C-alpha positions as CSV (number, residue, x, y, z in Angstrom):
1,M,6.9,16.7,11.9
2,R,9.1,19.4,13.6
3,D,12.0,18.2,11.3
4,T,9.8,18.4,8.2
5,L,8.6,21.9,9.2
6,D,12.1,23.1,9.9
7,S,13.3,21.7,6.5
8,F,10.5,23.7,4.7
9,Y,11.3,26.9,6.5
10,T,15.0,26.4,5.7
11,L,14.2,26.1,2.1
12,D,11.8,29.0,2.1
13,T,14.5,31.2,3.7
14,L,17.0,29.9,1.0
15,A,14.6,30.8,-1.7
16,K,14.5,34.4,-0.6
17,F,18.1,34.7,-1.7
18,T,17.6,33.0,-5.0
19,P,15.5,33.8,-8.0
20,G,13.3,30.8,-7.3
21,V,10.1,30.4,-5.3
22,F,9.8,27.1,-3.3
23,Y,6.6,25.1,-3.7
24,Q,4.9,21.7,-3.0
25,F,2.1,20.8,-5.3
26,L,-0.4,17.9,-4.7
27,M,-2.5,15.9,-7.2
28,S,-5.0,13.7,-5.3
29,R,-6.0,10.2,-6.5
30,T,-9.2,11.9,-8.1
31,Q,-7.0,14.5,-9.9
32,Q,-7.8,17.4,-7.7
33,F,-5.0,20.0,-7.5
34,R,-3.7,22.3,-4.8
35,F,-0.6,23.7,-3.5
36,V,0.6,22.2,-0.1
37,K,3.3,24.7,0.4
38,L,4.1,28.0,-1.6
39,S,6.4,30.9,-0.7
40,D,4.8,34.3,-0.3
41,R,7.0,35.7,-3.0
42,F,4.8,33.9,-5.5
43,S,2.1,36.6,-5.0
44,L,4.7,39.4,-5.9
45,I,5.5,37.6,-9.2
46,T,2.0,36.6,-10.3
47,G,-0.3,38.9,-8.4
48,L,-2.3,35.8,-7.3
49,P,-3.0,35.3,-3.5
50,V,-1.1,32.3,-2.1
51,A,-3.8,31.6,0.5
52,A,-6.3,30.9,-2.3
53,L,-3.8,28.8,-4.3
54,L,-3.3,26.6,-1.2
55,Q,-7.0,25.6,-1.4
56,D,-7.5,25.3,-5.1
57,A,-4.9,25.4,-8.0
58,S,-7.5,26.2,-10.6
59,L,-6.9,30.0,-9.9
60,L,-3.5,29.6,-11.5
61,F,-4.8,27.5,-14.4
62,N,-7.4,30.0,-15.3
63,C,-4.6,32.5,-16.0
64,M,-3.4,30.3,-18.9
65,T,-4.7,29.7,-22.5
66,A,-6.5,26.5,-23.1
67,E,-3.6,25.3,-25.1
68,Q,-1.2,26.1,-22.3
69,R,-3.4,24.2,-19.8
70,D,-3.4,21.1,-22.0
71,V,0.3,21.1,-22.3
72,L,0.7,21.6,-18.5
73,M,-1.7,18.8,-17.6
74,R,0.0,16.4,-20.1
75,D,3.3,17.1,-18.4
76,I,1.9,16.7,-14.9
77,L,0.2,13.4,-15.7
78,H,3.4,12.1,-17.3
79,S,5.4,13.0,-14.3
80,S,2.9,11.3,-12.0
81,Q,2.7,8.1,-14.0
82,H,6.5,7.6,-14.4
83,L,7.5,9.4,-11.2
84,T,10.0,11.5,-13.3
85,E,11.1,15.1,-12.8
86,F,8.4,17.7,-13.7
87,Y,9.5,20.6,-16.0
88,G,7.3,23.2,-17.6
89,C,7.6,26.7,-19.0
90,I,4.2,28.5,-19.1
91,A,2.9,31.8,-20.0
92,L,0.4,33.5,-17.6
93,H,-1.7,36.6,-17.7
94,K,-1.6,38.4,-14.4
95,P,-4.8,39.9,-12.9
96,D,-3.6,43.3,-14.3
97,G,-3.4,41.9,-17.8
98,A,0.5,41.8,-17.9
99,Q,1.9,38.6,-19.4
100,I,4.8,36.7,-17.6
101,W,6.6,33.4,-18.1
102,L,7.2,30.9,-15.3
103,E,9.6,27.9,-15.4
104,A,9.0,25.2,-12.8
105,R,11.1,22.1,-11.9
106,S,10.1,19.6,-9.2
107,S,10.5,15.9,-8.1
108,P,7.3,13.8,-7.4
109,E,6.8,11.3,-4.6
110,V,3.8,9.1,-3.7
111,T,2.2,9.7,-0.3
112,P,0.8,6.6,1.7
113,D,-2.7,7.8,0.7
114,G,-1.9,7.5,-3.0
115,D,-1.6,11.2,-3.7
116,I,1.3,12.6,-5.6
117,V,3.4,15.5,-4.2
118,W,5.9,17.5,-6.3
119,T,8.6,19.5,-4.4
120,G,10.6,22.0,-6.3
121,F,11.2,25.6,-7.4
122,V,9.5,27.9,-9.9
123,Y,11.4,30.9,-11.5
124,D,10.3,34.0,-13.3
125,V,11.9,33.8,-16.8
126,T,9.9,36.5,-18.3
127,A,13.0,38.6,-19.3
128,R,14.6,35.5,-20.9
129,E,11.6,34.6,-23.0
130,L,11.0,38.2,-24.2
131,A,14.6,38.3,-25.2
132,L,14.6,35.0,-27.0
133,S,11.3,36.1,-28.7
134,Q,12.9,39.3,-30.0
135,L,16.0,37.5,-31.0
136,A,13.9,35.0,-33.1
137,K,12.4,38.0,-35.0
138,S,15.4,40.2,-35.3
139,S,19.1,39.7,-36.0
140,E,20.1,42.5,-33.7
141,L,21.0,41.5,-30.1
142,S,19.2,43.5,-27.5
143,R,22.2,44.1,-25.2
144,T,20.2,46.0,-22.6
145,I,17.6,43.1,-22.1
146,L,20.3,40.3,-22.3
147,D,22.6,42.1,-19.8
148,N,19.7,42.2,-17.4
149,M,18.8,38.5,-17.7
150,L,19.5,36.1,-14.9
151,D,20.6,33.4,-17.4
152,S,23.9,33.5,-19.2
153,V,23.7,34.1,-22.9
154,V,26.5,33.3,-25.4
155,S,26.3,33.7,-29.2
156,I,28.7,32.0,-31.6
157,N,29.1,32.0,-35.4
158,Q,29.2,28.9,-37.6
159,Q,32.9,28.3,-36.7
160,G,32.2,28.3,-33.0
161,I,33.7,31.7,-32.4
162,I,32.1,33.7,-29.6
163,M,30.6,36.9,-30.9
164,Y,28.7,38.0,-27.7
165,A,28.3,37.2,-24.1
166,N,25.9,38.9,-21.7
167,Q,27.0,40.4,-18.3
168,T,25.6,37.3,-16.5
169,A,27.8,35.0,-18.6
170,L,30.9,37.1,-18.0
171,S,30.3,36.9,-14.3
172,L,29.6,33.2,-14.3
173,F,32.7,32.3,-16.2
174,G,35.0,35.0,-14.7
175,Y,35.9,36.7,-18.0
176,Q,36.0,40.3,-19.2
177,A,34.2,40.8,-22.5
178,H,37.4,41.5,-24.4
179,E,38.9,38.3,-23.0
180,L,36.1,36.0,-24.3
181,V,34.8,37.6,-27.5
182,G,36.8,36.2,-30.4
183,K,37.7,32.8,-28.7
184,N,36.4,29.4,-29.6
185,V,33.5,28.6,-27.4
186,S,35.2,25.3,-26.4
187,C,37.2,27.4,-23.8
188,L,33.9,27.4,-21.8
189,M,33.5,23.6,-22.1
190,G,34.7,20.6,-20.1
191,A,37.3,18.5,-21.8
192,H,34.9,15.8,-23.3
193,H,32.6,18.4,-24.9
194,A,35.5,20.8,-25.9
195,S,37.1,18.0,-28.0
196,Q,33.8,17.2,-29.8
197,H,32.3,20.7,-30.3
198,D,33.7,21.4,-33.8
199,Q,32.4,18.0,-35.0
200,Y,29.0,18.7,-33.5
201,L,28.8,21.9,-35.6
202,Q,30.1,20.3,-38.8
203,H,27.7,17.5,-38.4
204,Y,24.7,19.7,-38.0
205,A,25.7,22.0,-40.8
206,S,25.8,19.0,-43.2
207,T,22.9,16.9,-42.0
208,K,20.6,19.2,-40.0
209,E,20.3,16.3,-37.4
210,Q,19.6,18.0,-34.1
211,R,21.6,16.1,-31.5
212,I,22.0,19.1,-29.2
213,I,20.2,22.1,-30.8
214,G,16.7,22.7,-29.6
215,S,16.9,20.7,-26.5
216,N,17.8,21.2,-22.9
217,R,20.9,19.5,-21.5
218,V,22.8,19.5,-18.2
219,V,26.6,19.8,-18.8
220,Q,29.8,20.8,-17.1
221,A,31.0,24.3,-18.1
222,K,34.5,25.6,-17.4
223,H,35.4,28.6,-15.4
224,K,38.3,30.8,-16.3
225,D,40.2,29.2,-13.3
226,N,39.4,25.7,-14.8
227,S,37.0,24.8,-12.2
228,L,33.8,23.1,-13.5
229,I,30.3,24.5,-13.1
230,P,27.1,22.6,-13.6
231,V,24.8,24.4,-16.0
232,E,21.6,23.7,-17.9
233,L,22.2,24.5,-21.6
234,R,19.8,25.3,-24.4
235,I,20.9,26.1,-27.9
236,C,18.9,27.7,-30.7
237,E,19.8,28.6,-34.3
238,L,19.5,32.1,-35.7
239,D,19.5,33.3,-39.2
240,N,20.5,37.0,-39.8
241,T,22.2,39.2,-42.4
242,H,25.6,38.1,-41.2
243,G,24.8,34.4,-41.8
244,R,23.9,31.5,-39.5
245,S,24.6,31.8,-35.8
246,Y,23.8,30.0,-32.6
247,L,22.6,31.2,-29.2
248,G,23.3,29.3,-26.0
249,V,21.3,30.1,-22.9
250,M,22.8,28.7,-19.6
251,R,21.6,28.6,-16.2
252,D,24.0,28.0,-13.3
253,L,22.7,24.9,-11.4
254,S,25.1,25.3,-8.4
255,H,22.4,26.8,-6.2
256,K,19.8,24.4,-7.5
257,M,22.0,21.6,-6.5
258,M,22.3,22.9,-3.1
259,Q,18.6,23.2,-3.0
260,Q,18.1,19.8,-4.3
261,Q,20.3,18.4,-1.5
262,A,18.0,20.0,1.0
263,I,15.0,18.7,-0.8
264,D,16.4,15.2,-1.0
265,Q,17.1,15.3,2.8
266,L,13.4,16.2,3.2
267,T,11.9,13.8,0.8
268,L,14.3,10.8,0.8
269,Q,15.3,10.5,4.6
270,D,13.5,9.3,7.5
271,T,13.7,12.1,10.2
272,L,13.4,9.7,13.2
273,T,16.2,7.2,12.3
274,A,18.1,9.2,9.6
275,L,17.7,6.1,7.4
276,P,16.5,6.4,3.8
277,N,12.7,6.4,3.5
278,R,10.3,4.5,1.3
279,T,10.7,7.0,-1.6
280,A,14.4,6.4,-1.5
281,L,13.9,2.5,-1.4
282,N,11.8,2.9,-4.5
283,R,14.5,4.8,-6.3
284,R,17.1,2.1,-5.3
285,I,14.9,-0.7,-6.5
286,N,14.6,1.0,-9.9
287,Q,18.3,1.3,-10.1
288,C,18.6,-2.5,-9.3
289,I,16.1,-3.3,-12.0
290,D,18.0,-1.2,-14.4
291,N,21.3,-2.9,-13.4
292,L,19.7,-6.4,-14.0
293,A,19.3,-5.4,-17.7
294,L,23.1,-5.4,-18.1
295,N,24.5,-7.3,-15.1
296,P,23.0,-10.7,-14.1
297,T,22.7,-11.0,-10.3
298,Q,20.1,-11.5,-7.6
299,Y,18.5,-9.0,-5.3
300,C,16.2,-9.8,-2.4
301,L,13.9,-7.3,-0.8
302,I,13.1,-8.1,2.8
303,C,10.2,-6.4,4.7
304,L,10.4,-6.5,8.5
305,D,7.4,-5.6,10.7
306,A,7.7,-5.2,14.5
307,D,4.9,-7.4,16.2
308,D,2.7,-5.6,18.6
309,F,4.9,-2.5,18.5
310,K,1.9,-0.4,19.5
311,L,2.0,-2.0,22.9
312,I,5.4,-0.3,23.6
313,N,3.9,3.1,22.7
314,E,0.8,2.3,24.9
315,G,2.9,0.9,27.8
316,Y,5.9,3.2,27.9
317,G,4.9,6.2,25.7
318,F,5.9,7.4,22.2
319,E,9.3,8.6,23.4
320,H,10.2,5.0,24.3
321,G,8.8,3.8,21.0
322,D,10.8,6.3,19.0
323,E,14.0,5.3,20.9
324,F,13.4,1.7,20.4
325,L,13.1,2.1,16.6
326,R,16.2,4.1,16.6
327,Q,18.1,1.3,18.4
328,C,16.6,-1.2,15.9
329,A,17.9,0.9,13.0
330,R,21.4,0.8,14.6
331,V,21.2,-2.9,14.9
332,L,20.3,-3.4,11.3
333,S,23.0,-0.9,10.2
334,D,25.6,-3.2,11.7
335,F,24.8,-5.9,9.2
336,E,26.4,-5.8,5.7
337,L,23.3,-4.8,3.7
338,Y,23.1,-3.4,0.1
339,F,20.4,-0.9,1.2
340,L,18.4,-0.2,4.4
341,A,15.4,1.9,4.8
342,R,12.5,2.7,7.2
343,T,9.3,2.4,5.4
344,G,6.5,2.7,8.0
345,E,6.0,3.4,11.6
346,D,7.2,0.1,12.7
347,E,8.5,-1.3,9.5
348,F,12.0,-1.6,7.9
349,A,13.1,-2.8,4.5
350,L,16.4,-4.5,3.6
351,L,17.7,-4.9,0.1
352,L,20.4,-7.6,-0.4
353,E,22.5,-8.3,-3.5
354,T,23.2,-12.0,-3.1
355,N,23.3,-15.1,-5.1
356,Q,22.7,-17.3,-2.0
357,G,20.0,-20.0,-2.1
358,R,16.9,-20.1,0.1
359,P,18.5,-22.0,3.0
360,A,21.4,-19.5,3.3
361,L,19.1,-16.5,3.0
362,E,16.8,-17.9,5.7
363,Q,19.8,-18.5,8.0
364,Q,20.9,-14.9,7.3
365,L,17.4,-13.5,8.0
366,G,17.2,-15.6,11.1
367,S,20.4,-14.0,12.4
368,I,18.9,-10.5,11.8
369,V,15.6,-11.3,13.4
370,Q,17.4,-12.7,16.4
371,A,19.5,-9.6,16.8
372,L,16.4,-7.4,16.7
373,A,14.6,-9.5,19.2
374,R,17.2,-9.1,22.0
375,P,16.1,-6.9,24.8
376,K,17.1,-3.3,24.6
377,Q,17.7,-0.7,27.3
378,V,15.4,2.2,26.6
379,F,15.5,5.1,29.1
380,G,16.2,2.6,31.9
381,D,13.5,0.1,30.9
382,V,14.0,-3.2,29.2
383,V,12.0,-3.4,26.0
384,S,11.9,-6.1,23.4
385,C,9.9,-6.9,20.3
386,N,9.8,-9.7,17.7
387,F,9.8,-9.1,14.0
388,T,7.9,-10.8,11.2
389,V,9.6,-11.0,7.9
390,G,8.5,-11.3,4.3
391,A,11.0,-11.6,1.4
392,F,11.0,-11.5,-2.4
393,C,14.0,-12.4,-4.7
394,F,14.2,-11.1,-8.3
395,S,17.0,-11.6,-10.8
396,T,15.5,-10.2,-14.0
397,A,14.5,-6.7,-15.2
398,D,10.9,-7.9,-15.9
399,F,9.5,-6.2,-12.7
400,T,8.4,-2.6,-11.7
401,Y,9.5,-1.3,-8.3
402,S,5.7,-1.5,-7.2
403,E,5.6,-5.2,-8.1
404,V,8.8,-5.9,-6.1
405,V,7.5,-4.1,-3.1
406,R,4.0,-5.6,-3.4
407,S,5.5,-9.1,-3.6
408,A,7.6,-8.7,-0.5
409,E,4.7,-7.2,1.4
410,L,2.5,-10.1,0.3
411,A,5.0,-12.5,1.7
412,L,5.0,-10.4,5.0
413,H,1.2,-10.6,5.2
414,Y,1.4,-14.5,4.7
415,A,4.1,-14.7,7.3
416,K,1.8,-12.8,9.8
417,S,-1.0,-15.2,9.1
418,G,1.2,-18.1,9.9
419,G,2.1,-16.6,13.3
420,K,4.1,-13.6,14.5
421,G,7.8,-13.9,14.3
422,S,7.6,-16.0,11.2
423,I,9.7,-15.7,8.0
424,A,8.1,-16.3,4.5
425,F,9.3,-16.0,0.9
426,Y,7.1,-14.9,-1.9
427,D,5.4,-17.6,-3.9
428,H,3.2,-16.9,-7.0
429,R,0.4,-18.9,-5.4
430,L,0.2,-16.2,-2.8
431,D,-0.4,-13.7,-5.4
432,Q,-3.3,-15.7,-6.9
433,H,-4.7,-16.3,-3.5
434,Q,-4.5,-12.6,-2.7
435,R,-6.0,-11.6,-6.1
436,Q,-8.9,-14.0,-5.7
437,N,-9.6,-12.9,-2.1
438,A,-9.6,-9.3,-3.2
439,L,-12.1,-10.0,-6.0
440,L,-14.4,-12.0,-3.6
441,D,-14.2,-9.2,-1.1
442,Q,-15.6,-6.8,-3.8
443,Y,-18.3,-9.4,-4.9
444,L,-19.5,-9.7,-1.2
445,R,-20.2,-5.9,-1.3
446,T,-22.6,-6.0,-4.3
447,P,-26.3,-5.3,-3.6
448,D,-27.6,-8.5,-5.1
449,I,-25.0,-10.9,-3.6
450,L,-27.7,-12.9,-1.6
451,S,-29.1,-14.2,-4.9
452,Q,-25.9,-16.3,-5.1
453,F,-26.3,-17.8,-1.7
454,Y,-28.4,-20.8,-0.6
455,L,-28.7,-23.0,2.4
456,V,-28.3,-26.8,2.9
457,Y,-29.4,-28.8,5.9
458,Q,-27.5,-31.8,7.2
459,P,-29.5,-34.2,9.6
460,Q,-28.4,-35.0,13.1
461,Y,-29.5,-38.3,14.7
462,D,-29.3,-39.9,18.3
463,V,-28.0,-43.4,19.0
464,A,-31.5,-44.9,18.6
465,G,-31.7,-43.6,15.0
466,Q,-34.2,-40.8,16.0
467,L,-33.9,-37.5,13.9
468,L,-33.0,-34.8,16.2
469,G,-32.7,-31.9,13.8
470,F,-30.5,-30.3,11.2
471,E,-27.5,-28.0,10.9
472,A,-28.0,-25.2,8.5
473,L,-25.0,-24.6,6.2
474,M,-24.4,-21.6,4.0
475,R,-23.3,-22.2,0.3
476,W,-22.0,-19.7,-2.2
477,H,-22.2,-20.5,-5.9
478,H,-20.3,-17.7,-7.7
479,Q,-19.6,-17.7,-11.5
480,E,-20.0,-21.5,-11.9
481,Q,-17.8,-22.1,-8.9
482,A,-18.5,-23.2,-5.3
483,I,-16.7,-21.0,-2.8
484,A,-15.8,-22.7,0.4
485,P,-17.2,-21.3,3.7
486,D,-13.7,-21.1,5.2
487,V,-12.9,-18.7,2.4
488,F,-15.9,-16.4,2.3
489,I,-16.7,-16.3,6.1
490,P,-13.5,-14.6,7.1
491,L,-13.8,-12.1,4.2
492,A,-17.3,-11.3,5.1
493,E,-16.3,-10.8,8.8
494,R,-13.5,-8.4,7.8
495,N,-15.6,-6.3,5.4
496,G,-18.8,-6.3,7.2
497,A,-20.9,-8.4,4.9
498,I,-21.3,-11.0,7.7
499,F,-24.1,-8.8,9.2
500,M,-26.2,-9.2,6.1
501,L,-25.4,-12.8,5.6
502,G,-26.1,-13.7,9.3
503,K,-29.4,-11.9,9.1
504,W,-30.4,-13.7,6.0
505,L,-29.3,-17.0,7.4
506,L,-31.6,-16.5,10.4
507,Q,-34.4,-15.5,8.3
508,Q,-34.0,-18.6,6.1
509,V,-33.8,-20.9,9.0
510,C,-36.9,-19.5,10.7
511,Q,-38.8,-19.9,7.4
512,F,-37.6,-23.6,7.1
513,I,-38.8,-24.3,10.7
514,R,-42.2,-22.8,10.0
515,Q,-42.6,-24.9,6.9
516,A,-41.5,-28.0,8.7
517,Q,-44.1,-27.6,11.4
518,G,-46.7,-29.2,9.2
519,I,-44.6,-32.4,8.7
520,P,-45.0,-34.7,11.6
521,A,-41.6,-36.2,11.3
522,L,-40.0,-32.7,11.3
523,A,-42.4,-31.0,13.7
524,Q,-40.2,-31.2,16.8
525,C,-36.8,-31.0,15.1
526,R,-34.4,-28.2,16.0
527,V,-32.2,-26.3,13.5
528,S,-28.7,-25.4,14.4
529,L,-26.9,-22.4,12.8
530,N,-23.4,-21.0,13.2
531,I,-23.0,-17.5,14.6
532,S,-20.1,-15.4,13.6
533,A,-18.1,-13.9,16.4
534,R,-18.4,-10.3,14.9
535,Q,-22.2,-10.8,14.5
536,F,-22.7,-12.0,18.1
537,A,-20.7,-9.0,19.3
538,S,-23.2,-6.6,17.8
539,A,-25.1,-4.7,20.4
540,H,-28.4,-5.5,18.5
541,F,-27.8,-9.3,18.1
542,T,-30.2,-10.5,20.7
543,D,-33.0,-8.2,19.6
544,E,-32.6,-9.2,16.0
545,V,-32.8,-12.9,16.8
546,L,-35.9,-12.6,19.1
547,T,-37.6,-10.2,16.7
548,E,-37.1,-12.7,13.7
549,I,-38.4,-15.6,15.8
550,R,-41.5,-13.7,16.9
551,R,-42.1,-12.5,13.3
552,S,-41.9,-16.1,12.1
553,G,-44.3,-17.4,14.7
554,I,-42.1,-20.4,15.6
555,A,-41.0,-21.8,19.0
556,P,-37.7,-20.4,20.2
557,N,-36.6,-23.8,21.4
558,R,-36.6,-24.9,17.8
559,V,-33.5,-22.5,17.1
560,H,-30.2,-23.8,18.3
561,L,-27.1,-21.5,18.0
562,E,-23.6,-22.8,17.5
563,L,-20.7,-20.7,19.0
564,T,-16.9,-21.1,18.7
565,E,-14.4,-21.1,21.6
566,R,-12.8,-18.0,20.1
567,L,-16.0,-16.0,20.5
568,L,-16.2,-17.1,24.2
569,L,-12.7,-15.7,24.9
570,E,-13.0,-12.3,23.2
571,N,-15.5,-10.8,25.6
572,P,-16.7,-13.4,28.0
573,K,-18.9,-11.1,30.2
574,D,-20.9,-9.8,27.1
575,V,-21.1,-13.3,25.7
576,V,-22.5,-14.8,28.9
577,A,-25.0,-11.9,29.3
578,K,-26.4,-12.5,25.7
579,M,-26.5,-16.2,26.0
580,Q,-28.4,-16.1,29.3
581,Q,-30.9,-13.5,27.9
582,L,-31.6,-15.8,24.7
583,N,-31.6,-19.0,26.8
584,R,-34.4,-17.5,29.1
585,C,-36.4,-17.2,26.0
586,G,-35.9,-20.9,25.1
587,I,-33.0,-20.8,22.6
588,T,-30.2,-23.4,23.2
589,F,-26.5,-23.3,22.5
590,S,-23.8,-25.7,21.3
591,L,-20.1,-25.1,21.5
592,D,-18.8,-25.8,18.0
593,D,-15.5,-27.6,17.1
594,F,-14.7,-28.2,20.8
595,G,-11.0,-28.9,21.5
596,T,-9.6,-27.3,18.3
597,G,-9.3,-23.7,19.7
598,Y,-8.2,-22.2,22.9
599,S,-9.1,-23.7,26.3
600,S,-12.3,-22.4,27.6
601,L,-12.9,-24.8,30.5
602,A,-13.0,-21.9,32.9
603,Y,-16.1,-20.4,31.2
604,L,-18.0,-23.7,30.5
605,K,-19.6,-23.8,34.0
606,Q,-20.8,-20.2,33.5
607,L,-22.4,-20.6,30.2
608,P,-26.0,-21.8,29.5
609,L,-24.7,-24.5,27.1
610,H,-26.8,-27.4,26.0
611,E,-24.2,-29.3,23.9
612,L,-20.6,-29.8,23.0
613,K,-19.7,-30.6,19.5
614,I,-16.8,-32.8,18.7
615,D,-14.8,-31.6,15.7
616,K,-14.6,-33.9,12.8
617,S,-10.8,-33.8,13.0
618,F,-11.0,-36.0,16.0
619,V,-13.4,-38.5,14.4
620,R,-11.5,-39.0,11.0
621,D,-9.0,-41.4,12.3
622,L,-11.1,-43.3,14.9
623,P,-10.5,-46.0,16.0
624,D,-6.9,-46.4,15.0
625,N,-5.6,-43.2,16.4
626,M,-5.2,-43.5,20.2
627,S,-4.7,-39.8,20.9
628,D,-8.0,-39.0,19.1
629,R,-9.7,-41.8,21.2
630,S,-8.2,-40.3,24.4
631,I,-9.3,-36.7,23.4
632,V,-12.8,-37.8,22.5
633,S,-13.1,-40.0,25.7
634,A,-12.0,-36.9,27.8
635,I,-14.6,-34.6,26.1
636,L,-17.3,-37.1,26.9
637,L,-16.3,-37.5,30.4
638,M,-16.1,-33.8,31.0
639,A,-19.4,-33.2,29.3
640,G,-21.0,-35.8,31.5
641,G,-19.7,-34.0,34.6
642,L,-21.2,-30.8,33.4
643,D,-24.5,-32.4,32.4
644,L,-24.0,-31.5,28.7
645,E,-24.9,-33.5,25.6
646,V,-22.2,-34.3,23.0
647,I,-22.7,-34.6,19.2
648,A,-20.0,-35.7,16.9
649,E,-19.6,-34.4,13.5
650,G,-17.9,-36.0,10.5
651,V,-19.4,-39.5,11.1
652,E,-18.9,-41.0,7.7
653,T,-18.6,-44.8,8.3
654,E,-20.2,-47.4,10.5
655,L,-16.7,-47.8,12.1
656,H,-16.9,-44.3,13.1
657,R,-20.3,-44.6,14.7
658,Q,-19.3,-47.9,16.5
659,S,-16.1,-46.3,18.0
660,L,-17.9,-43.2,19.2
661,Q,-20.9,-45.3,20.7
662,Q,-18.4,-47.4,22.6
663,L,-16.8,-44.3,24.1
664,G,-20.3,-43.0,25.1
665,C,-21.2,-40.6,22.3
666,R,-24.9,-40.7,21.7
667,R,-25.5,-38.1,19.0
668,F,-24.1,-38.1,15.5
669,Q,-23.9,-35.9,12.3
670,G,-22.2,-36.8,9.1
671,Y,-22.5,-38.5,5.6
672,L,-23.3,-41.9,7.3
673,Y,-26.6,-40.3,8.3
674,G,-27.2,-38.0,5.4
675,Q,-25.5,-35.4,3.2
676,P,-26.4,-31.7,3.4
677,M,-29.4,-31.1,1.1
678,R,-31.6,-28.0,0.2
679,A,-34.7,-27.3,2.2
680,E,-37.0,-28.7,-0.6
681,H,-35.4,-32.2,-0.2
682,W,-36.4,-32.4,3.4
683,L,-39.8,-30.7,3.2
684,Q,-41.1,-33.0,0.5
685,H,-40.8,-36.1,2.8
């Protein structure tokens, strides 16, 4: 931040010695406008208070005509949509009624929040516009006005002979008036334009086709000492009593280029590592895409993210974290890369130009990741961190830079889901999966989403064939499609919809139990329901469960909650306290999918558990798979020692049941005993 502020003050100081006023202008995603930075000299030019403009740019817009505002807004929106340079010349009425003209140029960039910020300079060009207005009406040149203009003005006749040059032009090119007037204007041009100039004039005189006249161009002009000067040139045609002539208005861009270099350093360079930043990366990707239109090759964008980098900051402090990132930047710089940038707090991006296949690229990326993972000496401490990698290769010009970046970041996200330190390449199926999940996430937020959900109940039996109860399972039928629970449950946990779904699930289960009380075969059956880890962690969870049970008028021991091993490990003290409180009221618990998660043996003896549930993945291959038999046998043996019941799910065949029973299992759930059915199916029996 200090580097950024220093850069701004340097530019602001530089602007005091130039005709321009430095500014930064922001358009939010909702198209609200304000100035972020604005030199105080702007008030001297316009009479408008800078402090007010920093809050709301409408004060400036109100000084324009409606037509001028429309043109300005069109140019701003075009620049924001295409991230191209903004240029505008507008007329303003100052608070005292005087009219002035301002010319603005700036470069846009996108902030992480999605806002657009333009950085550049604005100039007072009132004298130039007044002069040009007068010249358009009169054939006489107003030498007094022109000689006091900051822009260079040169007038030529139809043959290209210089008839007039104002004092600014004479100073710019190093001539006296008598040395320049009467010469062909090609003496002020670089070699290429000088050789073509007479043809330009002849072509325009015969066809009226405006290749140069009426438009702004950046060209190289030539000083008397033959050095080249970058200028912005605009040419207009004049008709007067002496015949047709042409007026060229030139602005020296030397100072602007110096300013642009300073702005580029501010907008294109990461201040911590001195590497290019995300904006610079986006520009380079655009150059690659343009290059692919003419030169077939392959580029690969690689996104690297430091795993658990925040632990370095938390453990050692931000100074260590910053130095660690600087050392990572130096490690990456040692590799032969087409382009390298720092794109986030703990993220880097590499751009490779390569025709290697996937195996060779993976090997290269593996070498880079290994180099980054080596421990580093940071202020006397040894610090290390692994990196996860996502990559996207492209060899055609059919992409935008945002599509390229999004694809690489999508691969990075997929790599993280497969385990930290992984490397993943983009696959179009990832995009489809991401898009579907994004849409489902939004659907889960709609007010009437519960109308698309329903419950099914799968029966549970003991070894004697006695019905023990049911497990309540949520189903989502959306747009003629069944959405699997392992898809919508993680989405609901992430966006908070799980609280609404969990509350609805409990209400539906309590209603089913109340209705089943009048059916003798179901009167004593329990109903199991899965509890989300996030839902269980809520401070109000126990109160909500007990309140709903009391409201429904059912016995608490008819409600059986199934928890996962992951939930037990996240906050064991809180879990134990809530389980004990609910168990004292009569509610029982199962540990679901036992053996598939993290080891929780240390907590089992502390928990008021009633039952362990063997995951169907251990049942599927019984009795042929000896490993599964050993695992199931161990679970049954351990449960017996802890005085816990065991129920096996996924029992689909008689062979499954016999194998489980031989090992000592006495409770079963699966298609052999019944498929999950809606409440109406069970209540009508």
